[in-house]
Amino acid sequence: MSGISAVICAAGTGARAGFSENKILHAWRGMPVLLYSVSAFSALADEVIVACREEDRARIDALLSPYPNARTALGGVTRAESVYAALGACSGEIVLVHDAARPFVTQKVIADCIESVQRFGSGVCALPATDTTVLAEDGCIRSVPARQAVYTVQTPQGFLRCDLLRAYDEAFRRGRITEFTDESGVYAAFVAPPHLFLGDRANKKLTYPEDFLPAERTGIGIDTHAFGTGDHIVLGGVNIPHTRGLIAHSDGDVLAHALMDALLSAAGLRDIGYYFPDSDDRYAGADSMQLLKETLRLVNAQGLAPRNVSVTVLAQAPRLSTYIGEICNNLARALSLPAARVAVAAGTNEGLGYVGEEKGITVLALAMLG
Ligand code: MG
């Protein structure tokens, strides 16, 4: 067989993603969502047809210019009408239909889809269900299908173009098109049971705003406190005896402060002074580890959580090596992280500058969120 056409469905509005524009035009990790699947399919298909809305067409045409085998076709109001229209614009013997909102499709998945069509006449990308699925009615479970019989269906879905076109013709002619959510349903109703092939868990659909959040975000935080009178300092919630203390409105936990700023920064939030101003009496003598937990809540409210944190303390004195383990455990507990995801290092400044002259302590912190 020769001639492979890919139809990429891009005619939705992306209303559930909450953007003012079509979500597949939204830039994600430096590239519009649509182009991830266009580039994957254009490498393996002879032609790529992007079914789109009239209002997006000029923009998509411009995006497709680096892909000589890709072009747009005007979609319809529903997904089925869009695919049907695009099928009419295709010339390949095999057609692969894919949702533009699944940018993580790999060339292996596409190649497996093509191979399934060549061997069985159809290939529907599917994953075995990992959760138990149930059939419900009026909020009650009516039956529980055996889990090994349940699959979730994704795209791409590949067919012989003449078969799929015939199935769509029938579905429209009989007024049954609204019964189907994708090609596999239409094909199953009018041609044959479509053949499944194993997809990829990474091939998920971007639907909701949180799906578009960057997977990983980093932030940096730095804090410095000067030495004053006292008999101990506090680092990461650990009291460390010393001949002086750190001057501060709170408990002066310079390490916790730097880490809070790193976390807030990674979450795209304002800095520590904004959320915990030292002009506010509530924070006089405050336990900074409690503030660190408050910071974690602010980060969590953004749908993010720390993946790992890394802290470096610059202090000429006191010597900190015997306290590192306890500091690490305290931070891990406060951030709900395994201790192995928390790194704390300490060093002197070789006698140089304000740190070396024992005038103060500086802490640098890095946080990665996901
Ligand atoms: Mg501070």
CSV table of N, CA and C in Angstrom, one decimal, residues 247-319:
chain,number,residue,atom,x,y,z
A,247,ILE,N,20.6,39.1,63.5
A,247,ILE,CA,19.6,40.2,63.7
A,247,ILE,C,18.5,40.0,62.8
A,248,ALA,N,17.2,40.0,63.4
A,248,ALA,CA,16.1,39.7,62.6
A,248,ALA,C,14.8,40.1,63.3
A,249,HIS,N,13.7,40.3,62.6
A,249,HIS,CA,12.4,40.6,63.1
A,249,HIS,C,11.8,39.2,63.6
A,250,SER,N,12.1,38.2,62.8
A,250,SER,CA,11.6,36.9,63.1
A,250,SER,C,12.7,36.1,63.9
A,251,ASP,N,12.7,34.8,63.8
A,251,ASP,CA,13.7,34.1,64.5
A,251,ASP,C,15.1,34.1,63.7
A,252,GLY,N,15.1,34.8,62.6
A,252,GLY,CA,16.3,35.0,61.9
A,252,GLY,C,16.8,33.8,61.1
A,253,ASP,N,15.9,32.9,60.8
A,253,ASP,CA,16.3,31.6,60.1
A,253,ASP,C,16.6,32.0,58.6
A,254,VAL,N,17.8,32.4,58.4
A,254,VAL,CA,18.1,32.9,57.1
A,254,VAL,C,18.0,31.8,56.0
A,255,LEU,N,18.2,30.6,56.4
A,255,LEU,CA,18.1,29.4,55.5
A,255,LEU,C,16.6,29.2,55.1
A,256,ALA,N,15.7,29.2,56.0
A,256,ALA,CA,14.3,29.1,55.7
A,256,ALA,C,13.8,30.2,54.8
A,257,HIS,N,14.3,31.4,55.1
A,257,HIS,CA,13.9,32.6,54.3
A,257,HIS,C,14.4,32.5,52.8
A,258,ALA,N,15.6,32.1,52.6
A,258,ALA,CA,16.1,31.9,51.2
A,258,ALA,C,15.3,30.9,50.5
A,259,LEU,N,15.0,29.8,51.2
A,259,LEU,CA,14.2,28.7,50.6
A,259,LEU,C,12.8,29.1,50.3
A,260,MET,N,12.2,29.9,51.2
A,260,MET,CA,10.9,30.4,50.9
A,260,MET,C,10.9,31.3,49.6
A,261,ASP,N,11.9,32.1,49.5
A,261,ASP,CA,11.9,32.9,48.3
A,261,ASP,C,12.1,32.1,47.0
A,262,ALA,N,12.9,31.0,47.1
A,262,ALA,CA,13.1,30.1,46.0
A,262,ALA,C,11.8,29.5,45.6
A,263,LEU,N,11.1,29.0,46.6
A,263,LEU,CA,9.8,28.4,46.3
A,263,LEU,C,8.8,29.4,45.7
A,264,LEU,N,8.7,30.5,46.3
A,264,LEU,CA,7.7,31.5,45.7
A,264,LEU,C,8.1,31.9,44.3
A,265,SER,N,9.4,32.1,44.1
A,265,SER,CA,9.9,32.5,42.8
A,265,SER,C,9.6,31.4,41.7
A,266,ALA,N,9.8,30.2,42.1
A,266,ALA,CA,9.5,29.1,41.2
A,266,ALA,C,8.0,29.0,40.8
A,267,ALA,N,7.2,29.4,41.8
A,267,ALA,CA,5.7,29.4,41.6
A,267,ALA,C,5.2,30.6,40.8
A,268,GLY,N,6.1,31.5,40.6
A,268,GLY,CA,5.8,32.8,39.9
A,268,GLY,C,5.0,33.7,40.8
A,269,LEU,N,5.3,33.6,42.1
A,269,LEU,CA,4.6,34.4,43.1
A,269,LEU,C,5.5,35.6,43.5
A,270,ARG,N,5.0,36.5,44.4
A,270,ARG,CA,5.8,37.6,44.9
A,270,ARG,C,6.8,37.1,45.9
A,271,ASP,N,7.6,38.0,46.5
A,271,ASP,CA,8.7,37.5,47.4
A,271,ASP,C,8.2,37.4,48.8
A,272,ILE,N,9.0,36.9,49.7
A,272,ILE,CA,8.7,36.7,51.1
A,272,ILE,C,8.3,37.9,51.8
A,273,GLY,N,8.9,39.1,51.5
A,273,GLY,CA,8.5,40.3,52.1
A,273,GLY,C,7.1,40.7,51.8
A,274,TYR,N,6.5,40.3,50.7
A,274,TYR,CA,5.2,40.6,50.3
A,274,TYR,C,4.2,39.8,51.1
A,275,TYR,N,4.4,38.5,51.4
A,275,TYR,CA,3.5,37.7,52.1
A,275,TYR,C,3.7,37.7,53.6
A,276,PHE,N,4.9,38.0,54.0
A,276,PHE,CA,5.2,38.0,55.5
A,276,PHE,C,6.0,39.2,55.8
A,277,PRO,N,5.4,40.4,55.7
A,277,PRO,CA,6.2,41.7,55.9
A,277,PRO,C,6.7,41.8,57.3
A,278,ASP,N,7.9,42.3,57.4
A,278,ASP,CA,8.5,42.4,58.8
A,278,ASP,C,7.9,43.7,59.5
A,279,SER,N,7.0,44.4,58.8
A,279,SER,CA,6.3,45.5,59.5
A,279,SER,C,5.1,45.0,60.2
A,280,ASP,N,4.8,43.7,60.0
A,280,ASP,CA,3.6,43.1,60.6
A,280,ASP,C,4.0,42.4,61.9
A,281,ASP,N,3.3,42.8,63.0
A,281,ASP,CA,3.7,42.3,64.3
A,281,ASP,C,3.4,40.8,64.4
A,282,ARG,N,2.6,40.3,63.6
A,282,ARG,CA,2.3,38.8,63.7
A,282,ARG,C,3.6,38.0,63.5
A,283,TYR,N,4.6,38.6,62.7
A,283,TYR,CA,5.8,37.9,62.4
A,283,TYR,C,6.9,38.2,63.3
A,284,ALA,N,6.7,39.0,64.4
A,284,ALA,CA,7.8,39.3,65.3
A,284,ALA,C,8.1,38.0,66.0
A,285,GLY,N,9.4,37.6,65.9
A,285,GLY,CA,9.9,36.4,66.6
A,285,GLY,C,9.3,35.1,66.0
A,286,ALA,N,8.7,35.2,64.8
A,286,ALA,CA,8.0,34.1,64.2
A,286,ALA,C,9.0,32.9,64.0
A,287,ASP,N,8.4,31.7,64.1
A,287,ASP,CA,9.1,30.5,63.8
A,287,ASP,C,9.0,30.4,62.2
A,288,SER,N,10.2,30.6,61.6
A,288,SER,CA,10.3,30.6,60.2
A,288,SER,C,9.9,29.3,59.5
A,289,MET,N,10.0,28.2,60.3
A,289,MET,CA,9.6,26.9,59.7
A,289,MET,C,8.1,26.8,59.5
A,290,GLN,N,7.4,27.5,60.4
A,290,GLN,CA,5.9,27.6,60.2
A,290,GLN,C,5.6,28.5,58.9
A,291,LEU,N,6.4,29.5,58.7
A,291,LEU,CA,6.3,30.4,57.5
A,291,LEU,C,6.6,29.6,56.3
A,292,LEU,N,7.6,28.7,56.4
A,292,LEU,CA,7.9,27.8,55.3
A,292,LEU,C,6.7,26.9,54.9
A,293,LYS,N,6.1,26.4,55.9
A,293,LYS,CA,4.9,25.6,55.6
A,293,LYS,C,3.8,26.4,55.0
A,294,GLU,N,3.6,27.7,55.5
A,294,GLU,CA,2.7,28.6,54.9
A,294,GLU,C,3.0,28.8,53.4
A,295,THR,N,4.3,28.9,53.1
A,295,THR,CA,4.8,29.1,51.8
A,295,THR,C,4.4,27.9,50.9
A,296,LEU,N,4.6,26.7,51.5
A,296,LEU,CA,4.2,25.5,50.7
A,296,LEU,C,2.8,25.6,50.3
A,297,ARG,N,1.9,26.0,51.2
A,297,ARG,CA,0.5,26.1,50.9
A,297,ARG,C,0.2,27.1,49.8
A,298,LEU,N,1.0,28.2,49.7
A,298,LEU,CA,0.8,29.2,48.6
A,298,LEU,C,1.2,28.5,47.3
A,299,VAL,N,2.3,27.7,47.4
A,299,VAL,CA,2.8,27.0,46.2
A,299,VAL,C,1.8,26.0,45.7
A,300,ASN,N,1.3,25.2,46.7
A,300,ASN,CA,0.3,24.1,46.4
A,300,ASN,C,-1.0,24.7,45.8
A,301,ALA,N,-1.3,25.9,46.2
A,301,ALA,CA,-2.5,26.6,45.7
A,301,ALA,C,-2.4,26.9,44.2
A,302,GLN,N,-1.2,26.9,43.7
A,302,GLN,CA,-0.9,27.2,42.3
A,302,GLN,C,-0.9,25.8,41.5
A,303,GLY,N,-1.2,24.7,42.2
A,303,GLY,CA,-1.2,23.4,41.5
A,303,GLY,C,0.2,22.9,41.4
A,304,LEU,N,1.1,23.4,42.2
A,304,LEU,CA,2.5,23.0,42.1
A,304,LEU,C,3.0,22.4,43.5
A,305,ALA,N,4.0,21.6,43.4
A,305,ALA,CA,4.6,21.1,44.6
A,305,ALA,C,6.1,20.9,44.4
A,306,PRO,N,6.9,21.1,45.5
A,306,PRO,CA,8.4,20.9,45.3
A,306,PRO,C,8.7,19.5,44.8
A,307,ARG,N,9.6,19.5,43.8
A,307,ARG,CA,10.2,18.2,43.4
A,307,ARG,C,11.5,18.0,44.2
A,308,ASN,N,12.3,19.0,44.2
A,308,ASN,CA,13.5,19.0,45.1
A,308,ASN,C,14.0,20.4,45.4
A,309,VAL,N,14.8,20.5,46.5
A,309,VAL,CA,15.3,21.8,46.8
A,309,VAL,C,16.8,21.6,47.1
A,310,SER,N,17.5,22.7,46.9
A,310,SER,CA,19.0,22.6,47.1
A,310,SER,C,19.4,24.0,47.8
A,311,VAL,N,20.1,23.8,48.9
A,311,VAL,CA,20.5,25.0,49.7
A,311,VAL,C,22.0,25.0,50.0
A,312,THR,N,22.6,26.2,49.9
A,312,THR,CA,24.0,26.4,50.2
A,312,THR,C,24.1,27.5,51.2
A,313,VAL,N,24.7,27.2,52.4
A,313,VAL,CA,24.9,28.2,53.4
A,313,VAL,C,26.4,28.7,53.4
A,314,LEU,N,26.5,30.0,53.3
A,314,LEU,CA,27.9,30.6,53.4
A,314,LEU,C,28.1,31.2,54.8
A,315,ALA,N,28.9,30.6,55.6
A,315,ALA,CA,29.1,31.0,57.0
A,315,ALA,C,30.5,30.7,57.4
A,316,GLN,N,31.2,31.8,57.8
A,316,GLN,CA,32.6,31.5,58.3
A,316,GLN,C,32.5,30.8,59.6
A,317,ALA,N,31.5,31.1,60.4
A,317,ALA,CA,31.3,30.5,61.7
A,317,ALA,C,29.8,30.6,62.1
A,318,PRO,N,29.3,29.7,62.8
A,318,PRO,CA,29.9,28.5,63.4
A,318,PRO,C,30.0,27.4,62.3
A,319,ARG,N,30.7,26.4,62.7
A,319,ARG,CA,30.9,25.2,61.8
A,319,ARG,C,29.5,24.5,61.8
